[in-house]
């Protein structure tokens, strides 16, 4: 098998009290997984229900995905736990032919999301850091300010503003070699990509597909997108 081709992909979704949106998120992930599965790539989905007091875990189980109920306490720890479980689920397959795709429970991936990451892997990249857009629920002036700032960051080297756990993928062996996600409350995605770059692993920066993510200003991560939107309000 060519080094870039994949045999398996696991989608990891951390969730903290996301009963309102996890169903829509997983339906979108299922739709994006279908063309990849039809092409012969094994696809598994892992939801990490972190400290949930609502029906998040039950809704995810009803969708037929792997569900872990944990008390991780941070998005970084939850992602790391989910990736560890994904690697166990994919046990027996070479890690260089397995891919870890990340999104968030308050996000909707488009239909070509996972197939695009598979093509990026086939081209030899070790990771893919894609774009996000807001779901339209924020006040107009906040959305306009965020869009303007985001366009500036896309044209610059501001890594913090260009890496999103809602639209991220990494080859499993590269993930393991750089130590995986840190158990931090925010920017675990940025830290992972920085280590990939520092060790010479090629990262793709595709403009498409774009993942739609929640524009809520009271988010789950202490210094995540919601905090950025509050500063723009």
C-alpha positions as YAML, in Angstrom:
chain: A
units: angstrom
residues:
- id: 1
  name: UNK
  ca: [0.00, 0.00, 0.00]
- id: 2
  name: UNK
  ca: [1.20, 3.50, -0.84]
- id: 3
  name: UNK
  ca: [2.30, 5.42, 2.25]
- id: 4
  name: UNK
  ca: [-0.38, 8.07, 1.77]
- id: 5
  name: UNK
  ca: [-3.38, 5.78, 1.28]
- id: 6
  name: UNK
  ca: [-5.66, 5.12, 4.22]
- id: 7
  name: UNK
  ca: [-7.32, 1.95, 5.41]
- id: 8
  name: UNK
  ca: [-9.27, 3.52, 8.25]
- id: 9
  name: UNK
  ca: [-10.44, 6.84, 9.68]
- id: 10
  name: UNK
  ca: [-11.91, 7.65, 13.08]
- id: 11
  name: UNK
  ca: [-13.92, 10.80, 13.75]
- id: 12
  name: UNK
  ca: [-13.49, 12.07, 17.32]
- id: 13
  name: UNK
  ca: [-16.13, 14.39, 18.79]
- id: 14
  name: UNK
  ca: [-15.73, 15.82, 22.32]
- id: 15
  name: UNK
  ca: [-19.01, 16.95, 23.87]
- id: 16
  name: UNK
  ca: [-20.01, 18.65, 27.11]
- id: 17
  name: UNK
  ca: [-23.77, 19.03, 27.60]
- id: 18
  name: UNK
  ca: [-24.43, 19.16, 23.86]
- id: 19
  name: UNK
  ca: [-27.79, 17.37, 23.77]
- id: 20
  name: UNK
  ca: [-29.28, 20.18, 21.69]
- id: 21
  name: UNK
  ca: [-26.84, 19.74, 18.83]
- id: 22
  name: UNK
  ca: [-25.11, 16.37, 19.00]
- id: 23
  name: UNK
  ca: [-27.79, 14.66, 16.90]
- id: 24
  name: UNK
  ca: [-27.38, 17.09, 14.00]
- id: 25
  name: UNK
  ca: [-23.61, 16.89, 14.33]
- id: 26
  name: UNK
  ca: [-23.58, 13.09, 14.10]
- id: 27
  name: UNK
  ca: [-26.02, 13.00, 11.19]
- id: 28
  name: UNK
  ca: [-23.66, 15.29, 9.29]
- id: 29
  name: UNK
  ca: [-20.67, 13.12, 10.22]
- id: 30
  name: UNK
  ca: [-22.54, 10.02, 9.03]
- id: 31
  name: UNK
  ca: [-23.31, 11.66, 5.69]
- id: 32
  name: UNK
  ca: [-19.67, 12.71, 5.28]
- id: 33
  name: UNK
  ca: [-18.49, 9.21, 6.19]
- id: 34
  name: UNK
  ca: [-20.62, 7.41, 3.62]
- id: 35
  name: UNK
  ca: [-18.56, 8.13, 0.46]
- id: 36
  name: UNK
  ca: [-15.37, 7.25, 2.32]
- id: 37
  name: UNK
  ca: [-16.80, 3.95, 3.52]
- id: 38
  name: UNK
  ca: [-18.05, 3.18, 0.01]
- id: 39
  name: UNK
  ca: [-14.48, 3.66, -1.21]
- id: 40
  name: UNK
  ca: [-13.33, 0.89, 1.14]
- id: 41
  name: UNK
  ca: [-12.04, 2.93, 4.08]
- id: 42
  name: UNK
  ca: [-13.20, 1.75, 7.50]
- id: 43
  name: UNK
  ca: [-14.85, 4.63, 9.38]
- id: 44
  name: UNK
  ca: [-15.54, 4.74, 13.12]
- id: 45
  name: UNK
  ca: [-16.98, 7.59, 15.18]
- id: 46
  name: UNK
  ca: [-16.11, 8.22, 18.84]
- id: 47
  name: UNK
  ca: [-18.04, 10.68, 20.99]
- id: 48
  name: UNK
  ca: [-16.47, 11.69, 24.30]
- id: 49
  name: UNK
  ca: [-19.24, 12.82, 26.64]
- id: 50
  name: UNK
  ca: [-17.25, 14.86, 29.13]
- id: 51
  name: UNK
  ca: [-18.92, 15.63, 32.47]
- id: 52
  name: UNK
  ca: [-22.34, 15.67, 30.84]
- id: 53
  name: UNK
  ca: [-25.47, 16.13, 32.93]
- id: 54
  name: UNK
  ca: [-27.87, 16.03, 29.99]
- id: 55
  name: UNK
  ca: [-28.81, 13.45, 27.33]
- id: 56
  name: UNK
  ca: [-25.70, 13.90, 25.17]
- id: 57
  name: UNK
  ca: [-24.44, 10.34, 25.69]
- id: 58
  name: UNK
  ca: [-27.87, 8.76, 25.14]
- id: 59
  name: UNK
  ca: [-28.41, 10.65, 21.90]
- id: 60
  name: UNK
  ca: [-24.96, 9.65, 20.66]
- id: 61
  name: UNK
  ca: [-25.57, 5.99, 21.51]
- id: 62
  name: UNK
  ca: [-28.84, 6.09, 19.62]
- id: 63
  name: UNK
  ca: [-26.85, 7.23, 16.58]
- id: 64
  name: UNK
  ca: [-24.85, 4.00, 16.76]
- id: 65
  name: UNK
  ca: [-21.42, 5.47, 17.49]
- id: 66
  name: UNK
  ca: [-18.83, 4.65, 20.15]
- id: 67
  name: UNK
  ca: [-19.52, 6.66, 23.30]
- id: 68
  name: UNK
  ca: [-17.18, 7.30, 26.22]
- id: 69
  name: UNK
  ca: [-18.58, 8.94, 29.35]
- id: 70
  name: UNK
  ca: [-15.71, 10.59, 31.21]
- id: 71
  name: UNK
  ca: [-14.87, 13.35, 33.67]
- id: 72
  name: UNK
  ca: [-12.01, 14.79, 31.63]
- id: 73
  name: UNK
  ca: [-12.66, 18.38, 32.64]
- id: 74
  name: UNK
  ca: [-11.14, 20.01, 29.56]
- id: 75
  name: UNK
  ca: [-11.52, 19.85, 25.81]
- id: 76
  name: UNK
  ca: [-7.86, 18.88, 25.41]
- id: 77
  name: UNK
  ca: [-8.20, 15.93, 27.76]
- id: 78
  name: UNK
  ca: [-11.47, 14.91, 26.12]
- id: 79
  name: UNK
  ca: [-9.94, 14.97, 22.63]
- id: 80
  name: UNK
  ca: [-6.93, 13.00, 23.84]
- id: 81
  name: UNK
  ca: [-9.20, 10.43, 25.47]
- id: 82
  name: UNK
  ca: [-11.25, 10.14, 22.30]
- id: 83
  name: UNK
  ca: [-8.18, 9.67, 20.13]
- id: 84
  name: UNK
  ca: [-6.84, 6.99, 22.46]
- id: 85
  name: UNK
  ca: [-10.16, 5.15, 22.21]
- id: 86
  name: UNK
  ca: [-10.20, 5.58, 18.43]
- id: 87
  name: UNK
  ca: [-6.77, 3.99, 18.17]
- id: 88
  name: UNK
  ca: [-8.00, 1.08, 20.28]
- id: 89
  name: UNK
  ca: [-11.02, 0.68, 18.01]
- id: 90
  name: UNK
  ca: [-8.71, 0.65, 14.99]
- id: 91
  name: UNK
  ca: [-6.26, -1.72, 16.69]
- id: 92
  name: UNK
  ca: [-4.68, -4.14, 14.25]
- id: 93
  name: UNK
  ca: [-4.38, -1.64, 11.42]
- id: 94
  name: UNK
  ca: [-1.06, 0.11, 10.74]
- id: 95
  name: UNK
  ca: [-1.14, 3.57, 12.28]
- id: 96
  name: UNK
  ca: [0.47, 5.05, 9.19]
- id: 97
  name: UNK
  ca: [-2.65, 3.99, 7.27]
- id: 98
  name: UNK
  ca: [-5.12, 5.33, 9.87]
- id: 99
  name: UNK
  ca: [-6.42, 8.88, 10.19]
- id: 100
  name: UNK
  ca: [-7.93, 10.80, 13.11]
- id: 101
  name: UNK
  ca: [-10.50, 13.42, 12.07]
- id: 102
  name: UNK
  ca: [-11.71, 15.99, 14.60]
- id: 103
  name: UNK
  ca: [-14.86, 18.03, 14.84]
- id: 104
  name: UNK
  ca: [-16.98, 19.50, 17.64]
- id: 105
  name: UNK
  ca: [-20.44, 18.60, 18.89]
- id: 106
  name: UNK
  ca: [-21.74, 22.10, 18.12]
- id: 107
  name: UNK
  ca: [-20.54, 21.93, 14.52]
- id: 108
  name: UNK
  ca: [-21.87, 20.64, 11.19]
- id: 109
  name: UNK
  ca: [-19.43, 19.14, 8.70]
- id: 110
  name: UNK
  ca: [-20.26, 19.27, 4.97]
- id: 111
  name: UNK
  ca: [-20.71, 16.13, 2.90]
- id: 112
  name: UNK
  ca: [-17.22, 16.21, 1.39]
- id: 113
  name: UNK
  ca: [-15.45, 16.86, 4.69]
- id: 114
  name: UNK
  ca: [-14.01, 13.43, 5.40]
- id: 115
  name: UNK
  ca: [-13.38, 12.51, 1.77]
- id: 116
  name: UNK
  ca: [-11.32, 15.69, 1.41]
- id: 117
  name: UNK
  ca: [-9.19, 14.72, 4.40]
- id: 118
  name: UNK
  ca: [-8.70, 11.25, 2.91]
- id: 119
  name: UNK
  ca: [-7.50, 12.81, -0.36]
- id: 120
  name: UNK
  ca: [-5.15, 15.11, 1.56]
- id: 121
  name: UNK
  ca: [-3.68, 12.08, 3.33]
- id: 122
  name: UNK
  ca: [-3.27, 10.30, 0.00]
- id: 123
  name: UNK
  ca: [-1.28, 13.30, -1.24]
- id: 124
  name: UNK
  ca: [1.25, 12.70, 1.53]
- id: 125
  name: UNK
  ca: [0.22, 15.27, 4.13]
- id: 126
  name: UNK
  ca: [0.41, 14.33, 7.79]
- id: 127
  name: UNK
  ca: [-2.39, 16.67, 8.89]
- id: 128
  name: UNK
  ca: [-5.09, 18.97, 7.56]
- id: 129
  name: UNK
  ca: [-6.22, 22.20, 9.25]
- id: 130
  name: UNK
  ca: [-9.40, 23.50, 7.66]
- id: 131
  name: UNK
  ca: [-11.60, 26.57, 8.01]
- id: 132
  name: UNK
  ca: [-14.81, 27.24, 9.91]
- id: 133
  name: UNK
  ca: [-17.71, 29.65, 9.51]
- id: 134
  name: UNK
  ca: [-20.32, 30.82, 12.00]
- id: 135
  name: UNK
  ca: [-23.82, 29.37, 11.97]
- id: 136
  name: UNK
  ca: [-25.60, 32.72, 11.73]
- id: 137
  name: UNK
  ca: [-26.95, 32.93, 15.27]
- id: 138
  name: UNK
  ca: [-24.63, 35.70, 16.46]
- id: 139
  name: UNK
  ca: [-25.55, 39.40, 16.26]
- id: 140
  name: UNK
  ca: [-24.81, 40.83, 12.82]
- id: 141
  name: UNK
  ca: [-22.13, 43.25, 14.01]
- id: 142
  name: UNK
  ca: [-20.29, 40.47, 15.85]
- id: 143
  name: UNK
  ca: [-20.38, 38.20, 12.81]
- id: 144
  name: UNK
  ca: [-19.10, 40.99, 10.56]
- id: 145
  name: UNK
  ca: [-16.23, 41.79, 12.91]
- id: 146
  name: UNK
  ca: [-15.34, 38.11, 13.24]
- id: 147
  name: UNK
  ca: [-15.42, 37.61, 9.46]
- id: 148
  name: UNK
  ca: [-13.11, 40.60, 8.95]
- id: 149
  name: UNK
  ca: [-10.64, 39.42, 11.58]
- id: 150
  name: UNK
  ca: [-10.76, 35.89, 10.21]
- id: 151
  name: UNK
  ca: [-9.91, 37.03, 6.69]
- id: 152
  name: UNK
  ca: [-6.87, 38.86, 8.05]
- id: 153
  name: UNK
  ca: [-5.73, 35.78, 9.96]
- id: 154
  name: UNK
  ca: [-6.13, 33.56, 6.89]
- id: 155
  name: UNK
  ca: [-3.71, 35.78, 5.00]
- id: 156
  name: UNK
  ca: [-1.17, 35.82, 7.81]
- id: 157
  name: UNK
  ca: [0.80, 33.39, 9.90]
- id: 158
  name: UNK
  ca: [-1.50, 33.72, 12.93]
- id: 159
  name: UNK
  ca: [-1.69, 30.03, 13.65]
- id: 160
  name: UNK
  ca: [-3.96, 30.53, 16.66]
- id: 161
  name: UNK
  ca: [-6.72, 31.90, 14.41]
- id: 162
  name: UNK
  ca: [-6.30, 29.33, 11.64]
- id: 163
  name: UNK
  ca: [-6.45, 26.01, 13.53]
- id: 164
  name: UNK
  ca: [-9.80, 24.67, 14.68]
- id: 165
  name: UNK
  ca: [-10.60, 21.45, 16.47]
- id: 166
  name: UNK
  ca: [-13.91, 21.55, 14.58]
- id: 167
  name: UNK
  ca: [-12.09, 20.98, 11.27]
- id: 168
  name: UNK
  ca: [-8.84, 19.12, 11.82]
- id: 169
  name: UNK
  ca: [-7.30, 15.81, 10.85]
- id: 170
  name: UNK
  ca: [-4.02, 14.02, 11.49]
- id: 171
  name: UNK
  ca: [-2.43, 10.75, 10.52]
- id: 172
  name: UNK
  ca: [-2.47, 8.41, 13.52]
- id: 173
  name: UNK
  ca: [1.25, 7.67, 13.57]
- id: 174
  name: UNK
  ca: [2.13, 11.38, 13.38]
- id: 175
  name: UNK
  ca: [-0.33, 12.12, 16.18]
- id: 176
  name: UNK
  ca: [1.32, 9.51, 18.39]
- id: 177
  name: UNK
  ca: [4.87, 10.60, 17.59]
- id: 178
  name: UNK
  ca: [4.29, 14.22, 18.61]
- id: 179
  name: UNK
  ca: [2.52, 13.29, 21.83]
- id: 180
  name: UNK
  ca: [-1.11, 13.83, 20.92]
- id: 181
  name: UNK
  ca: [-3.37, 16.48, 22.42]
- id: 182
  name: UNK
  ca: [-2.37, 18.22, 25.63]
- id: 183
  name: UNK
  ca: [-4.88, 18.07, 28.50]
- id: 184
  name: UNK
  ca: [-5.54, 21.82, 28.44]
- id: 185
  name: UNK
  ca: [-8.72, 23.88, 28.51]
- id: 186
  name: UNK
  ca: [-8.11, 25.62, 25.17]
- id: 187
  name: UNK
  ca: [-5.82, 25.69, 22.12]
- id: 188
  name: UNK
  ca: [-4.93, 22.00, 22.32]
- id: 189
  name: UNK
  ca: [-5.46, 21.96, 18.56]
- id: 190
  name: UNK
  ca: [-2.97, 24.76, 17.97]
- id: 191
  name: UNK
  ca: [-0.37, 23.10, 20.19]
- id: 192
  name: UNK
  ca: [-0.69, 19.84, 18.28]
- id: 193
  name: UNK
  ca: [-0.24, 21.51, 14.90]
- id: 194
  name: UNK
  ca: [2.75, 23.49, 16.16]
- id: 195
  name: UNK
  ca: [4.46, 20.25, 17.20]
- id: 196
  name: UNK
  ca: [3.69, 18.65, 13.85]
- id: 197
  name: UNK
  ca: [5.26, 21.61, 12.06]
- id: 198
  name: UNK
  ca: [8.24, 21.73, 14.42]
- id: 199
  name: UNK
  ca: [9.04, 18.11, 13.62]
- id: 200
  name: UNK
  ca: [8.86, 18.64, 9.88]
- id: 201
  name: UNK
  ca: [5.54, 16.93, 9.21]
- id: 202
  name: UNK
  ca: [3.66, 18.52, 6.30]
- id: 203
  name: UNK
  ca: [0.33, 20.14, 7.17]
- id: 204
  name: UNK
  ca: [-2.28, 20.98, 4.53]
- id: 205
  name: UNK
  ca: [-4.28, 24.21, 4.86]
- id: 206
  name: UNK
  ca: [-7.35, 23.66, 2.65]
- id: 207
  name: UNK
  ca: [-9.84, 26.48, 2.06]
- id: 208
  name: UNK
  ca: [-12.59, 23.93, 1.45]
- id: 209
  name: UNK
  ca: [-14.63, 22.33, 2.85]
- id: 210
  name: UNK
  ca: [-15.66, 24.76, 5.57]
- id: 211
  name: UNK
  ca: [-17.24, 23.45, 8.78]
- id: 212
  name: UNK
  ca: [-20.15, 25.43, 10.22]
- id: 213
  name: UNK
  ca: [-19.76, 25.97, 13.96]
- id: 214
  name: UNK
  ca: [-21.85, 27.51, 16.70]
- id: 215
  name: UNK
  ca: [-21.73, 31.27, 17.14]
- id: 216
  name: UNK
  ca: [-22.82, 31.08, 20.77]
- id: 217
  name: UNK
  ca: [-21.01, 33.46, 23.08]
- id: 218
  name: UNK
  ca: [-21.21, 31.19, 26.11]
- id: 219
  name: UNK
  ca: [-19.09, 28.27, 25.04]
- id: 220
  name: UNK
  ca: [-17.63, 25.17, 26.62]
- id: 221
  name: UNK
  ca: [-13.91, 26.01, 26.32]
- id: 222
  name: UNK
  ca: [-12.64, 28.79, 28.57]
- id: 223
  name: UNK
  ca: [-10.70, 30.54, 25.82]
- id: 224
  name: UNK
  ca: [-12.29, 29.20, 22.67]
- id: 225
  name: UNK
  ca: [-14.32, 30.72, 19.86]
- id: 226
  name: UNK
  ca: [-17.06, 31.93, 22.21]
- id: 227
  name: UNK
  ca: [-14.51, 34.02, 24.09]
- id: 228
  name: UNK
  ca: [-13.32, 35.53, 20.80]
- id: 229
  name: UNK
  ca: [-16.90, 36.44, 19.89]
- id: 230
  name: UNK
  ca: [-17.51, 38.06, 23.28]
- id: 231
  name: UNK
  ca: [-14.50, 40.30, 22.73]
- id: 232
  name: UNK
  ca: [-16.03, 41.44, 19.43]
- id: 233
  name: UNK
  ca: [-19.47, 42.17, 20.89]
...
